[in-house]
Coordinates of C-alpha atoms and ligand atoms in Angstrom, one line a residue:
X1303 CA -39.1 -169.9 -232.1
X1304 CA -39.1 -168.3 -228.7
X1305 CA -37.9 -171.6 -227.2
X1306 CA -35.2 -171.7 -229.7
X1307 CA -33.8 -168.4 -228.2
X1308 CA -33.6 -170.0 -225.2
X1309 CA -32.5 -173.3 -226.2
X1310 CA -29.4 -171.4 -228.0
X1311 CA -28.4 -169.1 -225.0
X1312 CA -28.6 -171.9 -222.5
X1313 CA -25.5 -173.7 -224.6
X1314 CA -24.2 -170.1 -224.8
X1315 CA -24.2 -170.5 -221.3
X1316 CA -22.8 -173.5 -220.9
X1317 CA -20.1 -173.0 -222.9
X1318 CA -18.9 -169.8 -221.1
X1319 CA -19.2 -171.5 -218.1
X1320 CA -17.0 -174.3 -218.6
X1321 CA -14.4 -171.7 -219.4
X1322 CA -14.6 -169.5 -216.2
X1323 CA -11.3 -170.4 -214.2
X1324 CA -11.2 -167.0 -212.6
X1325 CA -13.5 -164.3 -210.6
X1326 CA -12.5 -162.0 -213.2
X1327 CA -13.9 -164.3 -216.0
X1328 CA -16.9 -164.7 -213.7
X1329 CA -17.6 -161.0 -214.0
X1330 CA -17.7 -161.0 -217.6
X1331 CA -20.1 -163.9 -217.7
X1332 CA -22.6 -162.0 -215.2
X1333 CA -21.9 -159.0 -217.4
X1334 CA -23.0 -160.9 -220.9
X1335 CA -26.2 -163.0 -219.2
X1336 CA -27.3 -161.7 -216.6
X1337 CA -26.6 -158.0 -216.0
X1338 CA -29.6 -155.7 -217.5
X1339 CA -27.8 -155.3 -220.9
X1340 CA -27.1 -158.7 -220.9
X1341 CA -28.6 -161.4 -223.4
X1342 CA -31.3 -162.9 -220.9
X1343 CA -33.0 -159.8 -219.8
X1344 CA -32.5 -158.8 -223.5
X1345 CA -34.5 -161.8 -224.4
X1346 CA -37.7 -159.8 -222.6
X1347 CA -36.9 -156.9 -225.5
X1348 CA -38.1 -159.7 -228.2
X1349 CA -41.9 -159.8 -226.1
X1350 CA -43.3 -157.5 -228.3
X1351 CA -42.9 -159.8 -231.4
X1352 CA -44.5 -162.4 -229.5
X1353 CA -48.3 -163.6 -229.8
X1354 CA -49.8 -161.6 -227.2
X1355 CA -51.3 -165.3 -225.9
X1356 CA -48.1 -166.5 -225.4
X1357 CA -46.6 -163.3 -223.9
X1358 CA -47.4 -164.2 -220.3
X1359 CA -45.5 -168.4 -221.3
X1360 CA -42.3 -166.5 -222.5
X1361 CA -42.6 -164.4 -220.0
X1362 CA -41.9 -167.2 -217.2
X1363 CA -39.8 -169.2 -219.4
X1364 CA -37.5 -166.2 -219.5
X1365 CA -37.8 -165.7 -215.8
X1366 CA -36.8 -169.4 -214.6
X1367 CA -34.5 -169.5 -217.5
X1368 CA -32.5 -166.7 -215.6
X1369 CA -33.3 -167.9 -212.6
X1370 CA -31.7 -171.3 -213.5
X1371 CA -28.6 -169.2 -214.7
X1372 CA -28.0 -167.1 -211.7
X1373 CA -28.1 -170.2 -209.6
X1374 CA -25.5 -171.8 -211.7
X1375 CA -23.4 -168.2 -211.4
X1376 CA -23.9 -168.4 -207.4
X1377 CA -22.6 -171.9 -207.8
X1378 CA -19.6 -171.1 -209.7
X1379 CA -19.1 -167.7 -207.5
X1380 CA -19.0 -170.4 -204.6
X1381 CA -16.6 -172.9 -206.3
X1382 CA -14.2 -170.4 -207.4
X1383 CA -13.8 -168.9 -203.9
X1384 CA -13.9 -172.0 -201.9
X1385 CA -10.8 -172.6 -204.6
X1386 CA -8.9 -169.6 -203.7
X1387 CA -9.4 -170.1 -200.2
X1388 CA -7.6 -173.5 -200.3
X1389 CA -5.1 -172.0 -202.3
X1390 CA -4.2 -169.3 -199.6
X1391 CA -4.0 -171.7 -197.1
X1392 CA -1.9 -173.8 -198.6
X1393 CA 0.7 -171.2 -199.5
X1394 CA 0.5 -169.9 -196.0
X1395 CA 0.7 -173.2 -194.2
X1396 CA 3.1 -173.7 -191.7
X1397 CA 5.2 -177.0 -191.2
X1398 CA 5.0 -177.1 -187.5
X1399 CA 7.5 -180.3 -187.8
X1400 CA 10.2 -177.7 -188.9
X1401 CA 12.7 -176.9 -186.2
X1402 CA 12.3 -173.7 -184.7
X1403 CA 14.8 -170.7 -185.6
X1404 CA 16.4 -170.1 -182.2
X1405 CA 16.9 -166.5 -181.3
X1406 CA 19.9 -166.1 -179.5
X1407 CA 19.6 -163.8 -176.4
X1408 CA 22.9 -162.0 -175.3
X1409 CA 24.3 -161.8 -171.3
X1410 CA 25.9 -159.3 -168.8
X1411 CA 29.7 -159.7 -168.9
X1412 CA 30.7 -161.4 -165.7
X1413 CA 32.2 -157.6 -165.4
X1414 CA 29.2 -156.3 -165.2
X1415 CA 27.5 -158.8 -163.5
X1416 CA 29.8 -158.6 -160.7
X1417 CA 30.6 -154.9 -160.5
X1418 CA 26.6 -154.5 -160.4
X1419 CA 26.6 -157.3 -157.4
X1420 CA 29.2 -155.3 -155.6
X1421 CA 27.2 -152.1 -156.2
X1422 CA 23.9 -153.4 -155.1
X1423 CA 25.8 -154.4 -151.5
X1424 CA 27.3 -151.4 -150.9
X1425 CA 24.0 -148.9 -151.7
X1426 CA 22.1 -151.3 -149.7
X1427 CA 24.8 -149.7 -147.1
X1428 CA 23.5 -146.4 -147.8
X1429 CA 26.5 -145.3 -150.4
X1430 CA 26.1 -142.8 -153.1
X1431 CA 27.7 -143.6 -156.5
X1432 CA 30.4 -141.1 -157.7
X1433 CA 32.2 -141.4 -161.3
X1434 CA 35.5 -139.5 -162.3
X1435 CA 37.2 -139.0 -165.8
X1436 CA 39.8 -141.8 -166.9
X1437 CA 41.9 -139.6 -167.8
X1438 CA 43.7 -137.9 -164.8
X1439 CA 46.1 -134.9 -163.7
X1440 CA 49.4 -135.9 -161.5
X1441 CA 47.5 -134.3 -159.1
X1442 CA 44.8 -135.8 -158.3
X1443 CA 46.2 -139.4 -159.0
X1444 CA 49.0 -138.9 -156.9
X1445 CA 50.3 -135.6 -154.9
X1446 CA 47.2 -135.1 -153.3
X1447 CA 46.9 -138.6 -151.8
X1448 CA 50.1 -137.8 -150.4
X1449 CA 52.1 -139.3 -153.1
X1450 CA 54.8 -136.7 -153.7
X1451 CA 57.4 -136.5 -157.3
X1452 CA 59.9 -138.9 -157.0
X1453 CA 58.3 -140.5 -153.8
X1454 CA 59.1 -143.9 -154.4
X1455 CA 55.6 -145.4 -154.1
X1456 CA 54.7 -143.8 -157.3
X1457 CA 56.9 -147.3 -158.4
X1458 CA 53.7 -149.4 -157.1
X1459 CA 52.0 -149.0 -159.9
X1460 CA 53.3 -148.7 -163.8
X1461 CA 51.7 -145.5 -164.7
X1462 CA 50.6 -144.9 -168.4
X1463 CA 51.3 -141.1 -169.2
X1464 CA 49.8 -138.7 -172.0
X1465 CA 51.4 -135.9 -171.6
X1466 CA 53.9 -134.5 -168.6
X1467 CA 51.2 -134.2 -165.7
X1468 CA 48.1 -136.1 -167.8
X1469 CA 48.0 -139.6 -167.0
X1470 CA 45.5 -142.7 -167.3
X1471 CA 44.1 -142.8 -163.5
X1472 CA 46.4 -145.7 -162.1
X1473 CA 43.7 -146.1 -159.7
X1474 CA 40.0 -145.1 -158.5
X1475 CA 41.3 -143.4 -155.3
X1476 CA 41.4 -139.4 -157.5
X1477 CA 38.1 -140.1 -157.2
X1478 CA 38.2 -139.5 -153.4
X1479 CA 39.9 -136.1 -153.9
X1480 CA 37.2 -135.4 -156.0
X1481 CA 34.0 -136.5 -154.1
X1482 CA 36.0 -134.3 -151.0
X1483 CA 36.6 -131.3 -153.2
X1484 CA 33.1 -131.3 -154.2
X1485 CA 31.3 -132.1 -151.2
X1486 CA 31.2 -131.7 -147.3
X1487 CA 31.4 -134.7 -144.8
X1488 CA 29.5 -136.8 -144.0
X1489 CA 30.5 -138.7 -147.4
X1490 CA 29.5 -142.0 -148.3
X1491 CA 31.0 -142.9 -151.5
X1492 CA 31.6 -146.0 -154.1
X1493 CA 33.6 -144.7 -157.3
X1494 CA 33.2 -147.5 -159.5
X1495 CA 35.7 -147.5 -162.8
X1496 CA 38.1 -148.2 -165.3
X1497 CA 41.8 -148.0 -164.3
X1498 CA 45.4 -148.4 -165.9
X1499 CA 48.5 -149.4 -165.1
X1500 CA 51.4 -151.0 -167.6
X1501 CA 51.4 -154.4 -166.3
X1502 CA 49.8 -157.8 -168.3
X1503 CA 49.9 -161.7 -167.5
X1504 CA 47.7 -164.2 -166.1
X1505 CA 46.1 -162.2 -163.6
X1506 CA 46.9 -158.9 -164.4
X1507 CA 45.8 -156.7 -167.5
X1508 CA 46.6 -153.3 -168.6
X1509 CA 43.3 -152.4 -167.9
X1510 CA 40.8 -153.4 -165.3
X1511 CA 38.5 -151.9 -163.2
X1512 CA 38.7 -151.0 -159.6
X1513 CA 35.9 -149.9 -157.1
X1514 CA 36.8 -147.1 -154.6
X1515 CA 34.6 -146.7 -151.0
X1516 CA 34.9 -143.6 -149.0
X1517 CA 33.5 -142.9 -146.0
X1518 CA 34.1 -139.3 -144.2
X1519 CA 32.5 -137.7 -140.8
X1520 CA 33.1 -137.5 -137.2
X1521 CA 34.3 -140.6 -135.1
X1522 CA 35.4 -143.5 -138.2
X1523 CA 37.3 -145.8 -137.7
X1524 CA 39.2 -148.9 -138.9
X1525 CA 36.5 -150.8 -136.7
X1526 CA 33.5 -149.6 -139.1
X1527 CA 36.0 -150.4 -142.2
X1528 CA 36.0 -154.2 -141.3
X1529 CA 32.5 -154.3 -140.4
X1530 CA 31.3 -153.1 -143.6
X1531 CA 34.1 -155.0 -145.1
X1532 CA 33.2 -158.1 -143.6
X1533 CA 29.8 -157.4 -144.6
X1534 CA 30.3 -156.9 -148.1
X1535 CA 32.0 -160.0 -148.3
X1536 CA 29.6 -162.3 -146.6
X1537 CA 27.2 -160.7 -149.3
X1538 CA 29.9 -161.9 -152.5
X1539 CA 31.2 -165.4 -151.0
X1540 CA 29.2 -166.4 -148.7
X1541 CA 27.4 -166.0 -145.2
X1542 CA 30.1 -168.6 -144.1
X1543 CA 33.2 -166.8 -144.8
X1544 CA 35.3 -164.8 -142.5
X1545 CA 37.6 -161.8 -142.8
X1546 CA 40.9 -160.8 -141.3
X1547 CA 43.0 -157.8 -141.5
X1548 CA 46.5 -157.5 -142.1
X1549 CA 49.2 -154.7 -141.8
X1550 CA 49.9 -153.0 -145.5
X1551 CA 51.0 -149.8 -146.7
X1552 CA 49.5 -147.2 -148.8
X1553 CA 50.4 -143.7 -148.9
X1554 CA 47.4 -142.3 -148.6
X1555 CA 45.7 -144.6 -145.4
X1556 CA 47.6 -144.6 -142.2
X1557 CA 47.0 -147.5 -141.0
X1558 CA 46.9 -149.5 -144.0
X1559 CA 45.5 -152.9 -144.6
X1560 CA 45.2 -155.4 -147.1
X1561 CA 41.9 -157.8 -146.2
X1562 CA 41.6 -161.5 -146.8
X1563 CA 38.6 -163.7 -146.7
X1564 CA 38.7 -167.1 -145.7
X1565 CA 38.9 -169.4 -148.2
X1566 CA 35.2 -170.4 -149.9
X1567 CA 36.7 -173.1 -151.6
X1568 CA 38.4 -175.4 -149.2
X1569 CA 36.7 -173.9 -146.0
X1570 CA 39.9 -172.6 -145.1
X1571 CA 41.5 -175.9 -145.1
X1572 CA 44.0 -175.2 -147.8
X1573 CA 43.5 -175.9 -151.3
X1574 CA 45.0 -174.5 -154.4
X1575 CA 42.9 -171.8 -154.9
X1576 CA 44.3 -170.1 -151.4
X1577 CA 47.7 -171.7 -152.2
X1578 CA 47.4 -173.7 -149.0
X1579 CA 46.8 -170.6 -146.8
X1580 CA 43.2 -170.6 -146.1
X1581 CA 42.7 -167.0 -146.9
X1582 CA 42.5 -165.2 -150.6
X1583 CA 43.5 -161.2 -150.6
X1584 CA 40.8 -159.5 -151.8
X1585 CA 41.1 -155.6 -151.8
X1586 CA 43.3 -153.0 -149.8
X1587 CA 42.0 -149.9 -147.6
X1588 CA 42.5 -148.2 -144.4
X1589 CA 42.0 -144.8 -142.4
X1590 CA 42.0 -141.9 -144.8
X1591 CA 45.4 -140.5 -143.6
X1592 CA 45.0 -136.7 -142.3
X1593 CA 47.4 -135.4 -145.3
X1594 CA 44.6 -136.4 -147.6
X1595 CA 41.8 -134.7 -145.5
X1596 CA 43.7 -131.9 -145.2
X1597 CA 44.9 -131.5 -149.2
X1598 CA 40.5 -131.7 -149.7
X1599 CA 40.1 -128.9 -146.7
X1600 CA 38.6 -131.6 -144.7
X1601 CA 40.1 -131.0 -140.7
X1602 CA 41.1 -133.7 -139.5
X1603 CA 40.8 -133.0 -136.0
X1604 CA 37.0 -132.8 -136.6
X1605 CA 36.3 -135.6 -139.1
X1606 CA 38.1 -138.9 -139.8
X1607 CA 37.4 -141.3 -142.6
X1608 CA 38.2 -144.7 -144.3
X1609 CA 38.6 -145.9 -147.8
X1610 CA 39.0 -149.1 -149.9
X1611 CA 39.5 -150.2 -153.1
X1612 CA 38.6 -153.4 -154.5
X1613 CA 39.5 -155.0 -158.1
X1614 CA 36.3 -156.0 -159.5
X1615 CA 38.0 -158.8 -162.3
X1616 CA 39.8 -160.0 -159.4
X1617 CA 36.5 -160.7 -157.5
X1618 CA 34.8 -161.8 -160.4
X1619 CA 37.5 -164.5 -161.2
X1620 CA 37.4 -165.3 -157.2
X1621 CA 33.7 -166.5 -157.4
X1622 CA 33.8 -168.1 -161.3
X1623 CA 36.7 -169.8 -160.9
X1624 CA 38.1 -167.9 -164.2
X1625 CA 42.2 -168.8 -164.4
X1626 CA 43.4 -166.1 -166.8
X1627 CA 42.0 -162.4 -166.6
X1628 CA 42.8 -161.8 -170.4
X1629 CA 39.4 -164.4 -170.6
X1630 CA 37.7 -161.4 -170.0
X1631 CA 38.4 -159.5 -172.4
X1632 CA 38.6 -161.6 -175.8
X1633 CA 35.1 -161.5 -176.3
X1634 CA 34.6 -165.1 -177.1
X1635 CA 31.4 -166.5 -176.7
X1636 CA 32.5 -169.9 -175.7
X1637 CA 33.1 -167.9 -172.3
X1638 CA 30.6 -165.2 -172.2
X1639 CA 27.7 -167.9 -172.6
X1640 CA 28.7 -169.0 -169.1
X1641 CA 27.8 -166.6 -167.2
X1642 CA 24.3 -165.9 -168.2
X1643 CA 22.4 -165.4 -165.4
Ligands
LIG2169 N1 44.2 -147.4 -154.6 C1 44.8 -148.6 -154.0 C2 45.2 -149.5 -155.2 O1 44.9 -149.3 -156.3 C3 43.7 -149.3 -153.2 C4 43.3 -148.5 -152.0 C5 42.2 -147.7 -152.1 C6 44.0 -148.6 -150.8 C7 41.8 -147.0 -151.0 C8 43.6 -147.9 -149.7 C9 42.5 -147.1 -149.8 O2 45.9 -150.5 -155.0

């Protein structure tokens, strides 16, 4: 009879085993069999209707009948995790075949890239940078560096107004009023920035951006202008290239010069990039003429100075070889992707 029990709740078992699929179902199973208000320990509540002879037989028949049962719950506890584990890793395998999704890094602009190489020549000179508003007065843009109304240099350059006497800075050079106003020699200044004039084709936009050098105290002259000059552009072109000086005019230098470099491309040979010459213009300066120092109450019998100003697109297309400056400025990737360094 007592064996009967058994024999009945080990099909039980059986039964509800071969339906477990899950760790939940699992639970319930442990929970009907095994747990203390389950049928196999309730088989022990029966005892006392058993022959007390035969009390201490059922006793271990229960005993290794639950034994038997939890080891066929560990076993199923063990299949159905194993299972789940294979299931996570195949949902989170990885096809290491695939192609890898690229991620695209961005570049400096060639801008940037060359204005920062012109910065880093000139600090390593000792200059301090100085920035000034875009938008300008007449004043400083022009009349006090000696360009008067209706002198006729203010033709040089196409200047964008906003309002009578408020102008888009044609050039960097307010910037030396302002480094002058604000400070007392010695000065050692770049003014890097954007500038504006109303003129547009292949090499010439609208906007571009210039880079101003001042340099203020006691004994300059156009001697340490070339030196540094020469300098700088050893640095940007090469150890190999050579610079020369010739006459210009600007109204605020007395003397004025516009500086060439020898040619990188052809040696100075003559190639197209020189147009045959065997130099390329590459910026314009000269000695800081004594109207200016004065307009800044800088004497001019005590202190002398020099300044320059160099286009930095026009640089920048020197040493990439670009052909058209409006390149520059459309954005397209096709030509940015060049220049990463
Ligand atoms: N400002 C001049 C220009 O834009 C360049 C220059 C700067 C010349 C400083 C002399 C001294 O053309």
């Amino acid at each position: 009879m007592e064996q009967q029990q058994i024999k009945t709740l080990r099909e039980q078992v059986e039964e509800a085993l071969a339906n477990v699929r899950s760790k939940e179902e699992l639970a319930d199973f442990w929970q009907r069999f095994l747990s203390k208000k389950g049928s196999i320990p309730g088989l022990m509540k029966g005892l006392g209707a058993v022959a007390p002879e035969e009390r201490p037989t059922f006793g271990k028949m229960v005993n290794e009948f639950k034994e038997q049962v939890s080891r066929r719950y560990e076993e199923m506890a063990a299949k159905l995790e194993a299972a789940e584990l294979e299931a996570r890793n195949r949902a989170e395998a990885v096809d290491i075949t695939l192609p890898a999704v690229k991620r695209e890094t961005g570049g400096l602009h060639p801008i940037t890239v060359t204005k920062n190489q012109m910065i880093d020549v000139f600090s390593g000179m000792g200059f301090e940078i100085f920035e000034g508003p875009e938008i300008e007065d007449d004043d400083h843009n022009f009349t006090r560096l000696n360009v008067a109304k209706n002198h006729p240099a203010r033709d040089m350059q196409d200047t964008f107004y906003v309002a009578e006497d408020i102008l888009l800075r044609t050039h960097t050079s307010p910037g030396q009023i302002r480094v002058m106003d604000n400070e007392k020699p010695p000065i050692k200044v770049l003014v890097p920035g954007r500038v504006f004039r109303s003129d547009s084709d292949a090499t010439h936009s609208p906007m571009f951006h210039q880079m101003e050098g001042l340099v203020v105290d006691k004994n300059i002259t156009l001697c340490d202008l070339q030196g540094m000059l020469d300098e700088f552009c050893r640095k940007i072109f090469g150890s190999e290239v050579r610079t020369r000086l010739r006459p210009s005019y600007f109204p605020f230098t007395e003397p004025s010069v516009e500086v060439d470099v020898s040619c990188f491309e052809c040696g100075g040979k003559g190639c197209a990039l020189c147009k045959h010459t065997g130099w390329i213009e590459v910026l314009g300066g000269g000695v800081v003429h004594h109207k200016v120092l004065e307009n800044c109450g800088v004497d001019p019998t005590v202190y002398s100075g020099f300044a320059f100003g160099i286009g930095v697109e026009r640089i920048a297309m020197l040493k990439y070889g670009i052909n058209n400056i409006g390149l520059m400025y459309e954005n397209d990737l096709r030509f940015l992707k060049q220049f990463k360094d």
